[in-house]
Amino acid sequence: MGRRKKMVERVKALMSNPDMIRNIGIVAHIDHGKTTLSDNLLAGAGMISQDLAGRQLFMDSDEEEQERGITIDSANVSMVHEYDNNEYLINLIDTPGHVDFGGDVTRAMRAVDGAVVVIDAVEGTMPQTETVLRQALKEHVRPVLFINKVDRLINELQEGGQEMQMRLGKLIDLVNKLIKGMNEERYKAGWKVDAAGGTVAFGSALYNWAISVPMMQKTGVSFNDVYEYCRNEDMKTLAEKCPLHEAVNDMVIRHLPSPIEAQEGRVGAIWHGDKTSEIGKSMKDADANGDIAFMVTDIAMDPHAGEVATGRLFSGSLTRGMEVNVSGTTVKNRIQQVGVFMGPERLEVEKIPAGNIAAVTGLKDAIVGSTVTTLEDMMPFESIQHASEPVVTVA
Ligand code: GDP
């Protein structure tokens, strides 16, 4: 079986098992390294070539893919990562850090259950760090922290080992202060980030290494070793011993919730309908046999397939040919294709169960923010609002 076929089989098997799925976003202040991190995660997981990471060009050894010239232009990618001898599917929703920043982050946060908050170790928390964190908490999206550009502390600022540790400790405290100030209840419920607990990783997305307390235990590489590798300009060895994707993806899998774990809390925050109704229960349980509850978070133009609506499926299973209602309209739409992401590519499948990020065609009346359902009368999801806009109180 070719490499691509094997990957197709793996992705198909994993998407049918929501316990093995993590839907995440990477959020950061502009220039803190979100793009470099995302590309290197994908390359590390073998979804794009190592050499091309950072150049946003997807290439595979598979000839057909080379011919089709598939490039990363989609807002959604996925990767398969092995943790504790099990494979997981990590769906990564992109949150572009450009002018239109607020709205994009807001949409992405609706689709995911967890967020990797990236901070530049030198610059520290910045206004957009606060905005994205606030948005994540508002959408009941759990954060973990990645402190990036640690190489700069050593090689540019010439900090000593202790000085560096103190700075990193202060950064973690700052982030926790933000979390506590924004949502004390969740902070107390364990959403605080904590290096010893494994919810913080440090590293260099540019030089492809990262470390966390669990990673130190796994590899035997200590903080002092990290310091020495950087000082001696041997980050290549460090990247071999402590690959970025392993530290970050291990953290994601271990500490960010699966859709099954996350949906109960998330549905409470983004849907104001009757939680004891059939659809309320089905969404809380991510029930693949329930009615469809799909929230559209992105619409993109595909040269072959036309308009592709991507979003989060909270309940039911999407299949080809299914008739659905789109909130705010009275006509029915018929779903044509259903797909999930494999690397940056959209992979057509027969059926997608609840808990996944799904990409569908045929929803000609949907807009970003639409609720799509098989029910005749469903309370739509809370409209997507940017955190700086007035916040609607959750019932
Ligand atoms: P984004 O705006 O958050 O997507 O940031 P980018 O990923 O585009 O990175 C912004 C700049 O920081 C680029 O010039 C990167 O090469 C650089 N950069 C990213 N990660 C690191 C790192 O770990 N160390 C250093 N020294 N530079 C980095």
Short mmCIF file of C-alpha atoms and ligand atoms in Angstrom, two decimals:
data_model
loop_
_atom_site.label_atom_id
_atom_site.label_comp_id
_atom_site.label_asym_id
_atom_site.label_seq_id
_atom_site.Cartn_x
_atom_site.Cartn_y
_atom_site.Cartn_z
CA MET A 1 0.00 0.00 0.00
CA GLY A 2 1.35 3.46 -0.89
CA ARG A 3 2.12 6.06 1.70
CA ARG A 4 -0.91 8.12 0.83
CA LYS A 5 -3.30 5.16 0.93
CA LYS A 6 -2.00 4.17 4.34
CA MET A 7 -2.53 7.69 5.61
CA VAL A 8 -6.07 7.71 4.22
CA GLU A 9 -6.84 4.52 6.12
CA ARG A 10 -5.38 5.91 9.34
CA VAL A 11 -7.30 9.18 9.12
CA LYS A 12 -10.56 7.37 8.31
CA ALA A 13 -10.15 5.01 11.26
CA LEU A 14 -9.35 7.84 13.66
CA MET A 15 -12.18 10.16 12.61
CA SER A 16 -14.66 7.44 13.56
CA ASN A 17 -13.28 7.33 17.08
CA PRO A 18 -13.78 10.72 18.78
CA ASP A 19 -11.77 9.67 21.84
CA MET A 20 -8.73 9.78 19.58
CA ILE A 21 -9.46 13.25 18.16
CA ARG A 22 -8.21 16.61 19.35
CA ASN A 23 -9.59 19.75 17.70
CA ILE A 24 -7.20 22.59 18.41
CA GLY A 25 -6.20 26.09 17.37
CA ILE A 26 -2.84 27.79 17.67
CA VAL A 27 -3.24 31.37 18.83
CA ALA A 28 -0.66 34.09 19.22
CA HIS A 29 0.20 37.74 18.98
CA ILE A 30 1.48 38.51 15.49
CA ASP A 31 5.13 37.46 14.85
CA HIS A 32 5.33 35.27 17.94
CA GLY A 33 5.76 32.22 15.73
CA LYS A 34 2.38 30.67 15.06
CA THR A 35 3.07 29.96 11.38
CA THR A 36 6.53 28.54 12.03
CA LEU A 37 5.10 26.32 14.76
CA SER A 38 2.16 25.07 12.67
CA ASP A 39 4.36 24.24 9.68
CA ASN A 40 6.87 22.41 11.81
CA LEU A 41 4.18 20.42 13.57
CA LEU A 42 2.83 19.28 10.21
CA ALA A 43 6.30 18.46 8.91
CA GLY A 44 7.17 16.60 12.12
CA ALA A 45 4.05 14.49 11.79
CA GLY A 46 5.06 13.64 8.22
CA MET A 47 2.15 15.55 6.68
CA ILE A 48 4.40 17.93 4.72
CA SER A 49 8.06 17.71 3.79
CA GLN A 50 10.57 18.87 6.45
CA ASP A 51 12.47 20.98 3.92
CA LEU A 52 9.39 22.88 2.89
CA ALA A 53 8.02 23.63 6.32
CA GLY A 54 7.77 27.38 6.63
CA ARG A 55 7.32 27.80 2.88
CA GLN A 56 3.71 26.74 3.02
CA LEU A 57 3.95 24.23 0.22
CA PHE A 58 2.62 20.78 0.74
CA MET A 59 4.56 18.08 -1.01
CA ASP A 60 4.37 14.39 -0.78
CA SER A 61 6.40 11.57 -2.25
CA ASP A 62 3.16 10.51 -3.87
CA GLU A 63 3.29 11.38 -7.58
CA GLU A 64 -0.37 12.08 -7.96
CA GLU A 65 -0.18 14.71 -5.26
CA GLN A 66 2.83 16.33 -6.82
CA GLU A 67 0.99 16.54 -10.10
CA ARG A 68 -2.02 18.10 -8.46
CA GLY A 69 0.27 20.65 -6.82
CA ILE A 70 -1.58 20.66 -3.54
CA THR A 71 -0.58 23.64 -1.46
CA ILE A 72 -1.40 24.73 2.04
CA ASP A 73 -3.90 27.45 1.49
CA SER A 74 -6.64 26.00 3.58
CA ALA A 75 -7.54 27.23 6.99
CA ASN A 76 -7.64 23.66 8.25
CA VAL A 77 -5.11 20.87 8.42
CA SER A 78 -4.83 17.62 10.32
CA MET A 79 -2.05 15.38 11.52
CA VAL A 80 -1.67 11.93 12.97
CA HIS A 81 0.44 11.67 16.11
CA GLU A 82 1.40 8.67 18.19
CA TYR A 83 1.27 9.00 21.96
CA ASP A 84 1.64 6.13 24.44
CA ASN A 85 1.40 3.60 21.60
CA ASN A 86 -1.90 4.96 20.33
CA GLU A 87 -2.53 7.07 17.26
CA TYR A 88 -4.49 10.31 17.47
CA LEU A 89 -5.91 12.69 14.89
CA ILE A 90 -5.11 16.31 15.63
CA ASN A 91 -7.23 18.77 13.67
CA LEU A 92 -5.58 22.14 13.56
CA ILE A 93 -7.64 25.17 12.66
CA ASP A 94 -5.59 28.07 11.43
CA THR A 95 -6.05 31.49 12.97
CA PRO A 96 -4.32 33.92 10.63
CA GLY A 97 -2.62 36.77 12.44
CA HIS A 98 -3.37 39.52 9.94
CA VAL A 99 -5.56 42.60 10.03
CA ASP A 100 -8.76 40.67 10.12
CA PHE A 101 -7.36 38.93 13.17
CA GLY A 102 -10.24 39.22 15.62
CA GLY A 103 -12.91 37.70 13.44
CA ASP A 104 -10.73 34.81 12.28
CA VAL A 105 -9.72 33.82 15.77
CA THR A 106 -13.29 34.01 16.89
CA ARG A 107 -14.46 31.62 14.20
CA ALA A 108 -11.64 29.20 14.78
CA MET A 109 -12.31 29.09 18.51
CA ARG A 110 -15.88 27.96 17.85
CA ALA A 111 -14.66 24.86 16.03
CA VAL A 112 -12.03 23.70 18.54
CA ASP A 113 -11.88 22.40 22.09
CA GLY A 114 -8.31 23.37 22.96
CA ALA A 115 -5.78 26.07 22.14
CA VAL A 116 -2.00 26.25 22.08
CA VAL A 117 -1.22 29.80 23.18
CA VAL A 118 2.15 30.84 21.72
CA ILE A 119 4.21 33.56 23.36
CA ASP A 120 7.54 35.00 22.27
CA ALA A 121 9.88 34.51 25.25
CA VAL A 122 11.47 37.91 24.68
CA GLU A 123 8.37 40.00 24.07
CA GLY A 124 6.13 38.24 26.59
CA THR A 125 2.36 38.62 26.63
CA MET A 126 1.04 41.27 24.26
CA PRO A 127 -2.41 42.76 23.62
CA GLN A 128 -3.34 40.10 21.08
CA THR A 129 -2.25 37.39 23.49
CA GLU A 130 -4.87 38.70 25.87
CA THR A 131 -7.52 38.92 23.16
CA VAL A 132 -7.03 35.36 21.97
CA LEU A 133 -6.93 33.99 25.48
CA ARG A 134 -10.12 35.84 26.39
CA GLN A 135 -11.80 34.52 23.27
CA ALA A 136 -10.71 30.96 24.03
CA LEU A 137 -12.06 31.10 27.57
CA LYS A 138 -15.32 32.64 26.41
CA GLU A 139 -15.83 29.77 23.98
CA HIS A 140 -14.92 27.22 26.69
CA VAL A 141 -11.71 26.32 24.86
CA ARG A 142 -9.00 25.04 27.16
CA PRO A 143 -5.48 26.55 26.85
CA VAL A 144 -1.96 25.12 27.05
CA LEU A 145 1.10 27.33 26.70
CA PHE A 146 4.05 27.23 24.30
CA ILE A 147 6.81 29.71 25.05
CA ASN A 148 8.62 30.19 21.75
CA LYS A 149 11.93 31.75 20.69
CA VAL A 150 13.75 30.54 23.80
CA ASP A 151 16.90 30.47 21.65
CA ARG A 152 16.80 34.28 21.63
CA LEU A 153 17.08 34.46 25.41
CA ILE A 154 20.36 32.59 25.26
CA ASN A 155 21.88 33.70 22.00
CA GLU A 156 20.67 37.27 21.70
CA LEU A 157 20.04 38.41 25.25
CA GLN A 158 22.91 36.27 26.55
CA GLU A 159 20.91 35.30 29.60
CA GLY A 160 22.33 32.83 32.08
CA GLY A 161 20.57 29.57 32.88
CA GLN A 162 19.02 30.82 36.11
CA GLU A 163 18.01 34.13 34.66
CA MET A 164 16.31 32.33 31.82
CA GLN A 165 14.40 30.02 34.15
CA MET A 166 13.24 33.00 36.18
CA ARG A 167 12.03 34.80 33.10
CA LEU A 168 10.10 31.75 31.92
CA GLY A 169 8.57 31.33 35.38
CA LYS A 170 7.44 34.96 35.34
CA LEU A 171 5.88 34.53 31.91
CA ILE A 172 3.88 31.54 33.12
CA ASP A 173 2.71 33.56 36.14
CA LEU A 174 1.62 36.37 33.85
CA VAL A 175 -0.43 34.05 31.69
CA ASN A 176 -2.04 32.56 34.77
CA LYS A 177 -2.90 36.02 36.05
CA LEU A 178 -4.66 36.67 32.76
CA ILE A 179 -6.57 33.39 32.93
CA LYS A 180 -7.55 34.03 36.53
CA GLY A 181 -8.66 37.59 35.77
CA MET A 182 -10.73 36.47 32.81
CA ASN A 183 -12.37 33.43 34.33
CA GLU A 184 -11.61 32.60 37.92
CA GLU A 185 -13.99 29.68 37.99
CA ARG A 186 -12.14 27.85 35.22
CA TYR A 187 -8.77 28.86 36.61
CA LYS A 188 -9.70 27.15 39.85
CA ALA A 189 -11.13 24.17 37.96
CA GLY A 190 -7.63 23.36 36.66
CA TRP A 191 -7.34 25.56 33.58
CA LYS A 192 -4.27 27.22 35.07
CA VAL A 193 -1.15 26.44 33.04
CA ASP A 194 1.54 24.66 34.96
CA ALA A 195 5.03 23.56 33.89
CA ALA A 196 5.25 20.74 36.44
CA GLY A 197 1.80 19.53 35.41
CA GLY A 198 2.87 19.39 31.75
CA THR A 199 0.67 22.16 30.32
CA VAL A 200 3.61 24.39 29.39
CA ALA A 201 6.29 23.67 26.78
CA PHE A 202 9.28 25.84 25.91
CA GLY A 203 11.28 25.82 22.75
CA SER A 204 12.19 27.22 19.40
CA ALA A 205 9.83 26.71 16.50
CA LEU A 206 12.49 28.06 14.16
CA TYR A 207 15.11 25.54 15.26
CA ASN A 208 12.58 22.78 15.69
CA TRP A 209 13.03 21.79 19.34
CA ALA A 210 10.85 21.96 22.42
CA ILE A 211 10.92 20.73 25.96
CA SER A 212 8.39 20.27 28.74
CA VAL A 213 8.62 18.55 32.10
CA PRO A 214 7.17 15.28 30.72
CA MET A 215 9.51 15.56 27.71
CA MET A 216 12.50 15.97 30.07
CA GLN A 217 11.43 12.82 31.88
CA LYS A 218 10.96 10.95 28.61
CA THR A 219 14.25 11.98 27.00
CA GLY A 220 16.53 12.56 30.00
CA VAL A 221 17.41 16.00 28.58
CA SER A 222 17.56 18.53 31.43
CA PHE A 223 17.09 22.28 31.43
CA ASN A 224 20.84 22.68 31.76
CA ASP A 225 21.37 20.44 28.73
CA VAL A 226 18.99 22.62 26.71
CA TYR A 227 20.94 25.65 27.79
CA GLU A 228 24.25 24.09 26.80
CA TYR A 229 23.03 22.96 23.37
CA CYS A 230 21.86 26.49 22.62
CA ARG A 231 25.00 28.10 23.96
CA ASN A 232 27.18 25.76 21.90
CA GLU A 233 25.11 26.45 18.81
CA ASP A 234 24.11 22.82 18.51
CA MET A 235 20.36 23.14 18.31
CA LYS A 236 20.39 20.48 15.59
CA THR A 237 21.21 17.80 18.16
CA LEU A 238 18.63 19.27 20.51
CA ALA A 239 16.00 19.07 17.76
CA GLU A 240 16.85 15.41 17.23
CA LYS A 241 16.59 14.61 20.93
CA CYS A 242 13.57 16.80 21.68
CA PRO A 243 11.61 17.33 18.45
CA LEU A 244 9.17 20.20 18.56
CA HIS A 245 6.22 18.21 17.27
CA GLU A 246 6.66 15.51 19.87
CA ALA A 247 6.72 17.90 22.84
CA VAL A 248 3.80 19.98 21.59
CA ASN A 249 1.60 17.19 20.25
CA ASP A 250 2.17 15.04 23.36
CA MET A 251 1.02 18.03 25.43
CA VAL A 252 -2.04 18.51 23.22
CA ILE A 253 -3.08 14.88 23.45
CA ARG A 254 -2.42 14.51 27.16
CA HIS A 255 -3.93 17.80 28.33
CA LEU A 256 -6.48 19.07 25.82
CA PRO A 257 -9.87 17.37 25.78
CA SER A 258 -11.31 15.04 23.17
CA PRO A 259 -14.64 16.17 21.66
CA ILE A 260 -16.39 13.66 23.87
CA GLU A 261 -14.88 15.21 27.00
CA ALA A 262 -15.25 18.78 25.79
CA GLN A 263 -18.69 19.04 24.31
CA GLU A 264 -20.71 19.11 27.51
CA GLY A 265 -18.98 22.28 28.69
CA ARG A 266 -18.72 23.81 25.24
CA VAL A 267 -22.37 23.32 24.33
CA GLY A 268 -23.33 25.11 27.57
CA ALA A 269 -21.27 28.10 26.49
CA ILE A 270 -22.28 28.40 22.84
CA TRP A 271 -25.87 27.17 22.68
CA HIS A 272 -28.76 28.56 24.67
CA GLY A 273 -31.41 25.98 23.85
CA ASP A 274 -32.93 23.45 26.25
CA LYS A 275 -30.04 21.27 27.45
CA THR A 276 -32.44 18.50 28.45
CA SER A 277 -34.00 18.24 24.94
CA GLU A 278 -33.00 15.39 22.62
CA ILE A 279 -30.68 17.61 20.59
CA GLY A 280 -29.26 19.19 23.76
CA LYS A 281 -28.36 15.77 25.14
CA SER A 282 -27.08 14.54 21.80
CA MET A 283 -24.71 17.51 21.49
CA LYS A 284 -23.45 17.14 25.04
CA ASP A 285 -22.66 13.49 24.37
CA ALA A 286 -21.34 14.06 20.80
CA ASP A 287 -23.84 11.38 19.78
CA ALA A 288 -23.17 10.18 16.21
CA ASN A 289 -26.71 8.76 16.02
CA GLY A 290 -28.48 11.99 16.96
CA ASP A 291 -29.89 14.70 14.71
CA ILE A 292 -27.38 16.87 12.87
CA ALA A 293 -26.06 19.97 14.67
CA PHE A 294 -23.30 21.51 12.55
CA MET A 295 -21.89 24.99 12.99
CA VAL A 296 -20.29 26.58 9.90
CA THR A 297 -17.09 28.42 10.83
CA ASP A 298 -15.48 28.98 7.43
CA ILE A 299 -16.49 29.03 3.77
CA ALA A 300 -13.78 28.69 1.15
CA MET A 301 -13.78 28.48 -2.64
CA ASP A 302 -12.34 25.28 -4.06
CA PRO A 303 -11.48 25.41 -7.78
CA HIS A 304 -12.94 21.93 -8.31
CA ALA A 305 -15.63 21.48 -5.70
CA GLY A 306 -16.93 25.05 -5.51
CA GLU A 307 -17.95 26.42 -2.15
CA VAL A 308 -16.76 24.32 0.75
CA ALA A 309 -18.27 24.98 4.17
CA THR A 310 -16.11 23.90 7.06
CA GLY A 311 -17.31 23.66 10.61
CA ARG A 312 -17.76 21.68 13.74
CA LEU A 313 -20.15 18.78 13.87
CA PHE A 314 -21.55 18.65 17.41
CA SER A 315 -24.20 15.96 16.86
CA GLY A 316 -25.21 13.31 14.34
CA SER A 317 -23.35 11.98 11.30
CA LEU A 318 -23.07 13.88 8.04
CA THR A 319 -23.57 11.85 4.87
CA ARG A 320 -23.79 12.59 1.18
CA GLY A 321 -27.23 13.46 -0.11
CA MET A 322 -28.60 14.39 3.29
CA GLU A 323 -31.24 17.14 3.39
CA VAL A 324 -30.66 19.80 5.99
CA ASN A 325 -32.07 23.08 7.23
CA VAL A 326 -29.85 26.14 7.43
CA SER A 327 -30.63 28.66 10.17
CA GLY A 328 -32.09 31.92 8.95
CA THR A 329 -33.42 30.38 5.70
CA THR A 330 -36.53 28.41 4.84
CA VAL A 331 -35.29 26.29 1.93
CA LYS A 332 -33.61 22.95 2.37
CA ASN A 333 -30.04 22.31 1.21
CA ARG A 334 -28.74 18.94 0.06
CA ILE A 335 -25.27 17.97 1.15
CA GLN A 336 -23.16 16.85 -1.79
CA GLN A 337 -19.71 15.90 -0.55
CA VAL A 338 -18.51 15.34 2.97
CA GLY A 339 -14.84 15.40 3.89
CA VAL A 340 -12.29 15.61 6.66
CA PHE A 341 -8.76 16.95 6.48
CA MET A 342 -5.67 14.86 5.88
CA GLY A 343 -2.68 17.14 6.20
CA PRO A 344 -3.80 20.16 4.21
CA GLU A 345 -5.89 18.08 1.81
CA ARG A 346 -9.64 17.56 1.95
CA LEU A 347 -10.37 13.86 2.00
CA GLU A 348 -13.81 12.82 0.80
CA VAL A 349 -15.51 10.21 2.95
CA GLU A 350 -18.92 8.53 3.12
CA LYS A 351 -19.85 9.62 6.58
CA ILE A 352 -18.51 11.89 9.32
CA PRO A 353 -19.55 11.34 12.94
CA ALA A 354 -20.02 14.01 15.65
CA GLY A 355 -16.91 15.53 17.18
CA ASN A 356 -15.11 16.13 13.88
CA ILE A 357 -14.24 19.17 11.86
CA ALA A 358 -16.14 18.53 8.65
CA ALA A 359 -15.88 20.12 5.20
CA VAL A 360 -19.04 19.87 3.12
CA THR A 361 -20.32 21.06 -0.21
CA GLY A 362 -23.91 21.73 -1.19
CA LEU A 363 -24.75 24.15 1.62
CA LYS A 364 -25.51 26.93 -0.82
CA ASP A 365 -27.51 29.00 1.65
CA ALA A 366 -25.07 28.75 4.55
CA ILE A 367 -22.92 31.61 5.74
CA VAL A 368 -20.20 31.67 8.38
CA GLY A 369 -22.03 31.26 11.66
CA SER A 370 -24.96 29.24 10.24
CA THR A 371 -26.40 26.39 12.22
CA VAL A 372 -27.11 23.39 9.99
CA THR A 373 -29.49 20.73 11.25
CA THR A 374 -31.81 17.90 10.28
CA LEU A 375 -34.38 19.21 12.76
CA GLU A 376 -37.21 21.41 11.52
CA ASP A 377 -36.87 23.78 14.42
CA MET A 378 -33.60 24.07 16.29
CA MET A 379 -32.36 26.95 18.40
CA PRO A 380 -29.29 28.16 16.46
CA PHE A 381 -25.85 28.36 18.07
CA GLU A 382 -24.96 31.61 19.75
CA SER A 383 -23.82 34.02 17.05
CA ILE A 384 -20.06 34.26 16.76
CA GLN A 385 -18.90 37.37 18.54
CA HIS A 386 -15.49 38.85 18.95
CA ALA A 387 -14.43 39.11 22.60
CA SER A 388 -14.10 42.88 22.46
CA GLU A 389 -17.74 43.18 21.47
CA PRO A 390 -20.39 43.20 24.20
CA VAL A 391 -20.55 39.72 25.69
CA VAL A 392 -23.92 38.00 25.83
CA THR A 393 -24.61 36.42 29.19
CA VAL A 394 -24.85 32.67 29.07
CA ALA A 395 -28.11 31.38 30.53
P1 GDP B 1 3.31 34.50 13.20
O1 GDP B 1 3.03 35.90 12.76
O2 GDP B 1 2.92 34.30 14.64
O3 GDP B 1 2.75 33.46 12.30
O4 GDP B 1 4.91 34.37 13.23
P2 GDP B 1 5.91 33.63 12.22
O5 GDP B 1 5.85 32.16 12.39
O6 GDP B 1 5.70 34.17 10.86
O7 GDP B 1 7.31 34.12 12.82
C1 GDP B 1 7.65 35.48 12.88
C2 GDP B 1 9.17 35.62 12.81
O8 GDP B 1 9.77 35.03 13.95
C3 GDP B 1 9.78 34.93 11.59
O9 GDP B 1 10.84 35.73 11.12
C4 GDP B 1 10.32 33.62 12.16
O10 GDP B 1 11.42 33.11 11.45
C5 GDP B 1 10.72 34.06 13.56
N1 GDP B 1 10.67 32.95 14.51
C6 GDP B 1 9.67 32.05 14.69
N2 GDP B 1 9.98 31.17 15.64
C7 GDP B 1 11.22 31.51 16.10
C8 GDP B 1 12.10 30.96 17.09
O11 GDP B 1 11.80 29.98 17.76
N3 GDP B 1 13.31 31.59 17.27
C9 GDP B 1 13.67 32.69 16.56
N4 GDP B 1 14.87 33.22 16.81
N5 GDP B 1 12.87 33.22 15.61
C10 GDP B 1 11.66 32.65 15.38
#
